[in-house]
Amino acid sequence: MSATRHEPRARGRLAALLAPPLLWLVLAYLGSLAVLLLSAFWTTDPFTSDVVHTWTTDNFRDILTTPVYRTVALRTLGIAVAVTLLDALLALPMAFFMARVAAGRLRRALLVAVLTPLWAGYLVKAYAWRVMLGEHGIINAALAPLGLHGPGYGTAAVVLVLAYLWLPYMILPVHAALERLPAHQLEASADLGAGTVRTLRSVVAPAVRPALLAGSVFTFSLSLGDYLTVQIVGGRTQLLGNVIASQVTLDLPLAAALSAVPVALVVCYLAAVRRAGALDSL
Amino acid sequence: MRNANPWKAAVAAGVLLLAVACGSGGGTDGGGAAERKNVGKGEGRVDIIAWAGYAEDGSNDPKADWVHPFEKQTGCKVNTKTAGTSDEMVSLMKTGQYDTVSASGDATLRLIAAGDVAPVNTRLVPNYRDIFSGLKMRPFNSKDGKMYGIPHGRGANLLMYRTDKVSPAPDSWKAVFDGAAKYAGKVTAYDSPIYIADAALYLMKTRPALGIKDPYALDRTQLDAAVALLKKQRQQIGEYWSDYQKEVTAFKGGDSVVGTTWQVIANTAAAEKAPVKAVLPEEGATGWSDTWMVSAKAAHPNCAYKWLDWIVSPKVNAQVAEYFGEAPANAKACEETAAPRHCAVYHADDEAYYRRVHFWTTPVPQCLDGRRNVKCTDYAEWTRAWTEIKG
């Protein structure tokens, strides 16, 4: 085979092709993370906020022993879980309709409707929600005739806006999985006498589960790291991202140690998702 | 190559990372930078960190534009980065990418101590001679007999309220502390550790037994009392603000009805037809005295000096002072203001008035009120306390 004859040259070319992206991955991408984690073991001069290169684990001890960090970490985790569940609930029927019911022009229009907001600026969308959720905003105006009052600014508003922001990341993988589901499997299920519920449980659910888990990795990890939405519509709440942001300017090592918390949470979540088998097809 | 030991590669990468990591911290040379001897030709550009309203180019209000005339006159293109808090200013200055900053007293000393700013040769800033003498060579803008910047102006943090929602009109900080429950969920406060001083100031007047003499010199017990007060206040807070536009919209939309503010915010909100009013409460207030400082690593020092002289020149200083709502630093600016009594209203040279205003200062372990027998809480402790207050 000619491939054997050209192997050294081909390998050289492959190495040249892969070297820049690998260098980028290791140095710029993983390297910056490593530097961040490394600086978590340093300390700062309390007055000038300059980093002092003395090796210490005090930052991690502080995080584990200070109650407020635990409260904030749990609140952040809770919000990320709530956002993920809300997105899953919204995405499933939506994706099912797009993939299996709607056809032709309607399907394309729906896909565009899901994708377009993705291209709009993050801040624009968050500020639009700030206006809508305000005291004299459209949400309160719409609920007023029913005698209800909107959530205002706070934790509920944060969950709502984050769920809105990350919804496409959930719809798209679920939609792709449902689209791939062969029609004859559904027909076979019906031929064998299964009702709608049974078909959903035994045929559709196993096909959708990996996609749902893959989508949840996005919604979960993006929610864990967010700190702007909560600044805009969070009222007086703070999340891990805000605590990190407020410390970055004054105590970089503590901020670095704090940022290990969401990293650890995401790693745990990925491990759980892997056990559930969602990453097998990667 | 195929059989190369992966461990070797990993170790090599690790060593490389360590080298990068250690190189990134850099060393501080503690104010080693010297002041300049002359101002040469402009470099064509100047990078500024400023409080909102200090470097207006007409985009917020077409009438407020002193950036374009400066660019035209000096050829220095102005790039402005607006900062919301002093902490943000300090961290931005650490990047070394900015030439000059309008630092308040709670940032200046930190910047000087870290060697991030250089002393300013005041002879190269002709307008410096007209600055009120009460602002020259103060502990927060000088060190070892050297000025570290050019004073810009000063003012107080005020109490703002919606005239249609808050009555009777408040004249005490009680409205946001002990009396805040009346406006539950509609109270706002400044989102920065330095806001602890506002609580300390209130305690200074209402609980003399605590013995607070200076809101920036708090021992452990006094800080704990302030923290307890702020935790109680948090129950009534709608949202905290550090972005001034956010506070404008909150008051405009009625999401906030009472809370701490700057005059510029009150002016902006009033210009947008929000029924708001700002007052200096009977307890006095915290406040700021700002100084334009020059980075020790300034890439455009000539343009920075030109900006310093421009921003405190009588006409421009008057414009900024009126737009922002503060007392100008230049005595001659008082003749240039559109409102003839601006300097009288803002007590520009009234040192007695400014004794009621406690200018932002960085809290340090050596008590600023002169106590020797106790250790005061420093800014790092205030920062941790602030995180705890927000919960």
Coordinates of N, CA, C and O in Angstrom, one line a residue, chain A residues 7 11 26-27 30-32 34-35 38 42 46-51 53 62 66 68-69 71-72 75 127 130 133-136 153 230-238 242-243 246-251 254, chain B residues 2 13 16-18 20-22 24-26 28 87-88 90-91 94 109-110 113-114 165 186 193 234-240 243 246 249-250 253-255 362-364 378-380 383-384 387-388 390-391:
Chain A
E7 N 4.5 6.7 4.8 CA 4.2 6.9 6.3 C 5.0 8.0 7.0 O 4.4 8.9 7.6
R11 N 3.3 11.2 8.5 CA 3.3 11.4 9.9 C 3.8 12.8 10.3 O 3.3 13.5 11.2
V26 N -2.7 22.7 25.4 CA -2.0 22.4 26.6 C -1.5 23.7 27.3 O -1.7 23.9 28.5
L27 N -1.0 24.7 26.5 CA -0.4 25.9 27.1 C -1.5 26.9 27.5 O -1.6 27.3 28.7
L30 N -5.3 24.5 29.0 CA -5.1 23.8 30.3 C -4.1 24.5 31.2 O -4.2 24.5 32.4
G31 N -3.1 25.2 30.5 CA -2.1 25.9 31.3 C -2.7 27.0 32.2 O -2.3 27.1 33.4
S32 N -3.6 27.8 31.6 CA -4.2 28.9 32.4 C -5.0 28.3 33.6 O -4.9 28.9 34.7
A34 N -4.3 25.5 35.1 CA -3.3 25.0 36.1 C -2.7 26.2 36.9 O -2.5 26.1 38.1
V35 N -2.4 27.3 36.2 CA -1.9 28.5 36.9 C -2.9 29.0 37.9 O -2.5 29.3 39.1
L38 N -2.9 26.7 40.8 CA -1.6 26.8 41.5 C -1.7 28.1 42.4 O -1.3 28.0 43.6
W42 N -1.3 30.3 47.1 CA -0.5 31.5 47.5 C -1.4 32.3 48.5 O -2.5 32.0 48.8
P46 N -2.5 42.0 52.6 CA -3.9 42.5 52.8 C -4.1 43.9 52.4 O -5.2 44.4 52.1
F47 N -3.0 44.7 52.4 CA -3.2 46.2 52.1 C -3.1 46.5 50.6 O -4.0 47.1 50.1
T48 N -2.0 45.9 50.0 CA -1.8 46.3 48.6 C -2.5 45.3 47.6 O -2.6 45.5 46.4
S49 N -3.0 44.2 48.2 CA -3.6 43.1 47.4 C -2.7 42.4 46.4 O -3.1 41.8 45.5
D50 N -1.4 42.6 46.6 CA -0.4 42.0 45.8 C -0.3 40.5 46.2 O -0.4 40.2 47.4
V51 N 0.0 39.6 45.2 CA 0.1 38.2 45.5 C 1.5 38.0 46.1 O 2.5 38.4 45.6
H53 N 4.1 35.0 47.2 CA 4.3 33.6 46.8 C 4.8 32.8 48.0 O 5.9 32.3 48.0
D62 N -10.1 28.1 54.7 CA -11.1 29.2 54.9 C -12.4 28.8 54.2 O -13.5 29.0 54.8
T66 N -15.8 28.4 56.5 CA -16.6 29.6 56.6 C -18.0 29.3 56.1 O -18.2 28.8 55.0
V68 N -20.6 31.0 55.2 CA -21.2 31.8 54.1 C -20.8 31.1 52.8 O -21.6 31.1 51.9
Y69 N -19.6 30.6 52.7 CA -19.2 30.0 51.4 C -20.0 28.7 51.1 O -20.4 28.5 50.0
T71 N -23.1 28.2 52.2 CA -24.4 28.7 51.8 C -24.5 29.1 50.4 O -25.4 28.7 49.6
V72 N -23.5 29.9 50.0 CA -23.5 30.4 48.6 C -23.3 29.2 47.6 O -23.9 29.1 46.6
R75 N -26.5 27.3 47.3 CA -27.5 28.1 46.6 C -27.2 28.0 45.1 O -28.1 27.8 44.3
Y127 N -30.7 42.2 30.2 CA -31.3 43.5 30.5 C -32.8 43.6 30.0 O -33.6 44.3 30.7
R130 N -34.5 42.2 32.8 CA -34.6 43.2 33.9 C -35.8 44.1 33.7 O -36.5 44.4 34.7
L133 N -39.1 42.2 34.2 CA -39.4 41.8 35.6 C -39.6 42.9 36.6 O -39.9 42.7 37.7
G134 N -39.3 44.1 36.1 CA -39.3 45.3 37.0 C -40.7 45.6 37.6 O -41.7 45.0 37.1
E135 N -40.8 46.5 38.6 CA -42.0 46.8 39.2 C -43.1 47.2 38.3 O -44.2 46.7 38.4
H136 N -42.8 48.0 37.3 CA -43.8 48.4 36.3 C -43.5 47.7 34.9 O -43.9 48.2 33.9
Y153 N -37.1 40.9 41.4 CA -35.7 40.5 41.3 C -35.4 39.6 42.5 O -35.8 39.9 43.6
V230 N -27.2 37.2 37.7 CA -27.6 37.5 39.0 C -27.3 38.9 39.4 O -28.0 39.5 40.3
Q231 N -26.3 39.5 38.8 CA -26.1 41.0 39.1 C -27.2 41.8 38.5 O -27.5 42.9 39.0
I232 N -27.8 41.4 37.4 CA -28.8 42.2 36.7 C -30.2 42.0 37.3 O -30.9 42.9 37.5
V233 N -30.5 40.7 37.5 CA -31.9 40.4 38.0 C -31.9 39.7 39.4 O -33.0 39.4 39.9
G234 N -30.8 39.6 40.0 CA -30.7 38.8 41.2 C -31.1 39.5 42.5 O -31.1 38.9 43.6
G235 N -31.3 40.8 42.4 CA -31.7 41.6 43.6 C -30.5 41.5 44.6 O -29.4 41.9 44.3
R236 N -30.8 40.9 45.8 CA -29.7 40.9 46.8 C -29.0 39.6 46.9 O -28.2 39.4 47.7
T237 N -29.4 38.6 46.0 CA -28.7 37.3 46.1 C -27.3 37.4 45.5 O -27.0 38.2 44.6
Q238 N -26.4 36.5 45.9 CA -25.1 36.4 45.3 C -24.8 34.9 45.1 O -25.3 34.0 45.8
N242 N -20.2 35.6 41.8 CA -20.1 36.9 42.4 C -19.1 37.0 43.5 O -18.4 38.0 43.6
V243 N -19.1 36.0 44.3 CA -18.1 36.0 45.4 C -16.7 35.9 44.8 O -15.8 36.6 45.2
S246 N -15.8 39.3 43.3 CA -15.5 40.4 44.3 C -14.2 40.1 45.0 O -13.6 41.0 45.5
Q247 N -13.7 38.9 45.0 CA -12.4 38.6 45.6 C -11.3 38.7 44.6 O -10.1 39.0 45.0
V248 N -11.6 38.5 43.3 CA -10.5 38.6 42.3 C -9.7 39.8 42.4 O -8.4 39.8 42.3
T249 N -10.3 40.9 42.7 CA -9.6 42.2 42.7 C -8.8 42.4 44.0 O -7.8 43.1 44.0
L250 N -9.2 41.7 45.0 CA -8.5 41.9 46.3 C -7.7 40.8 46.8 O -6.7 41.0 47.4
D251 N -8.2 39.6 46.5 CA -7.5 38.4 47.1 C -7.5 37.3 46.0 O -8.4 36.4 46.1
L254 N -7.5 33.6 47.1 CA -8.8 33.1 47.6 C -9.8 32.9 46.5 O -10.5 31.9 46.5
Chain B
R2 N 7.5 7.5 18.7 CA 6.3 6.9 19.2 C 6.4 6.3 20.6 O 5.5 6.3 21.3
A13 N 6.3 19.6 30.5 CA 5.2 20.6 30.5 C 4.9 21.2 31.8 O 4.7 22.4 31.9
L16 N 7.5 23.8 32.5 CA 7.2 25.0 31.7 C 6.1 25.8 32.4 O 6.2 27.1 32.5
L17 N 5.1 25.1 32.9 CA 3.9 25.8 33.5 C 4.4 26.6 34.7 O 4.0 27.7 34.9
L18 N 5.2 25.9 35.5 CA 5.7 26.6 36.7 C 6.4 27.8 36.4 O 6.3 28.9 37.0
V20 N 6.0 29.7 33.8 CA 5.1 30.7 33.3 C 4.4 31.3 34.6 O 4.2 32.5 34.7
A21 N 4.0 30.4 35.5 CA 3.2 30.8 36.7 C 4.0 31.7 37.5 O 3.5 32.8 38.0
C22 N 5.3 31.4 37.7 CA 6.1 32.2 38.6 C 6.4 33.6 38.0 O 6.6 34.6 38.6
S24 N 4.5 35.2 36.1 CA 3.3 36.0 35.9 C 3.1 36.9 37.1 O 2.5 38.0 37.0
G25 N 3.5 36.5 38.3 CA 3.2 37.3 39.5 C 4.0 38.6 39.5 O 3.5 39.6 39.8
G26 N 5.2 38.5 39.1 CA 6.1 39.7 39.0 C 6.4 40.2 40.4 O 5.8 39.8 41.4
T28 N 7.0 43.6 43.1 CA 6.7 45.0 43.2 C 7.9 45.7 43.7 O 8.5 45.2 44.6
D87 N -12.3 49.1 44.3 CA -11.6 47.8 44.1 C -11.4 47.5 42.6 O -10.3 47.0 42.2
E88 N -12.4 47.8 41.8 CA -12.2 47.6 40.4 C -11.1 48.5 39.8 O -10.3 48.0 39.0
V90 N -8.5 49.6 41.5 CA -7.2 49.0 41.9 C -6.8 47.9 41.1 O -5.6 47.8 40.6
S91 N -7.7 47.0 40.8 CA -7.3 45.8 40.0 C -7.0 46.2 38.5 O -6.2 45.6 37.9
K94 N -3.6 47.5 38.3 CA -2.6 46.5 38.4 C -2.2 45.8 37.0 O -1.1 45.3 36.9
L109 N -4.0 55.0 48.6 CA -2.9 54.5 49.4 C -2.6 53.1 49.0 O -1.4 52.7 49.0
R110 N -3.6 52.3 48.6 CA -3.3 51.0 48.1 C -2.4 51.0 46.9 O -1.5 50.3 46.7
A113 N 1.1 52.2 47.8 CA 1.9 51.1 48.5 C 2.3 50.0 47.6 O 3.4 49.4 47.7
A114 N 1.5 49.7 46.6 CA 1.8 48.6 45.7 C 2.7 49.0 44.6 O 3.2 48.2 43.8
K165 N -43.1 58.2 47.0 CA -43.3 56.9 47.8 C -42.8 57.0 49.2 O -43.2 56.3 50.1
K186 N -37.6 47.5 49.0 CA -37.4 48.7 48.0 C -36.2 49.5 48.5 O -36.0 50.6 48.0
P193 N -17.5 46.7 50.0 CA -17.1 46.6 51.4 C -17.1 48.0 52.1 O -17.3 48.1 53.3
R234 N -30.2 44.0 55.3 CA -30.3 43.1 54.1 C -31.7 42.6 53.9 O -32.2 42.4 52.8
Q235 N -32.4 42.4 55.1 CA -33.8 41.8 55.0 C -34.7 42.7 54.2 O -35.6 42.3 53.6
Q236 N -34.4 44.0 54.2 CA -35.2 45.0 53.5 C -34.7 45.4 52.2 O -35.4 46.2 51.4
I237 N -33.5 45.0 51.8 CA -32.9 45.4 50.6 C -33.6 44.8 49.4 O -33.9 43.6 49.4
G238 N -33.9 45.6 48.3 CA -34.4 45.1 47.1 C -33.2 44.6 46.3 O -33.2 43.4 45.8
E239 N -32.3 45.5 46.0 CA -31.0 45.0 45.3 C -29.9 46.0 45.7 O -30.2 47.1 46.1
Y240 N -28.7 45.5 45.7 CA -27.5 46.3 45.9 C -27.1 46.9 44.5 O -27.4 46.3 43.5
D243 N -23.4 49.5 39.7 CA -23.5 50.1 38.4 C -24.4 51.3 38.5 O -25.6 51.1 38.8
K246 N -27.7 51.1 36.7 CA -28.7 50.2 37.3 C -29.5 50.9 38.3 O -30.7 50.7 38.5
T249 N -32.1 53.2 36.7 CA -33.3 52.5 36.2 C -34.2 51.9 37.4 O -35.4 51.9 37.3
A250 N -33.5 51.5 38.5 CA -34.2 51.0 39.6 C -35.1 52.1 40.3 O -36.2 51.8 40.7
G253 N -38.0 53.0 37.7 CA -39.0 52.0 37.7 C -39.7 51.8 39.0 O -40.7 51.0 39.0
G254 N -39.2 52.4 40.1 CA -39.8 52.2 41.4 C -39.4 50.9 42.1 O -40.0 50.5 43.1
D255 N -38.4 50.2 41.5 CA -37.9 49.0 42.2 C -37.1 49.3 43.5 O -37.1 48.6 44.4
T362 N -8.8 53.6 53.0 CA -8.7 52.2 53.2 C -8.4 51.9 54.7 O -7.5 52.4 55.3
P363 N -9.3 51.0 55.3 CA -9.1 50.7 56.7 C -7.8 49.8 56.8 O -7.6 48.9 56.0
V364 N -7.0 50.2 57.8 CA -5.7 49.4 58.0 C -5.6 49.0 59.5 O -6.4 49.5 60.3
D378 N -8.8 45.4 59.1 CA -8.3 45.9 57.8 C -9.3 45.7 56.7 O -10.3 45.0 56.9
Y379 N -8.9 46.1 55.5 CA -9.9 46.0 54.4 C -10.2 44.6 54.0 O -11.3 44.3 53.5
A380 N -9.2 43.7 54.1 CA -9.4 42.3 53.8 C -10.6 41.8 54.7 O -11.4 41.0 54.2
T383 N -13.8 43.1 53.5 CA -14.3 42.4 52.3 C -15.0 41.0 52.7 O -16.0 40.7 52.2
R384 N -14.3 40.3 53.6 CA -14.9 39.0 54.0 C -16.3 39.3 54.7 O -17.2 38.6 54.5
T387 N -19.0 39.9 52.1 CA -19.5 38.7 51.6 C -20.5 38.0 52.5 O -21.6 37.5 52.1
E388 N -20.1 38.1 53.8 CA -21.0 37.4 54.8 C -22.3 38.2 55.0 O -23.4 37.6 55.1
K390 N -23.9 39.8 52.7 CA -24.8 39.5 51.5 C -25.3 38.1 51.6 O -26.2 37.7 50.9
G391 N -24.6 37.2 52.3 CA -25.1 35.9 52.6 C -25.1 34.9 51.5 O -25.2 35.2 50.4

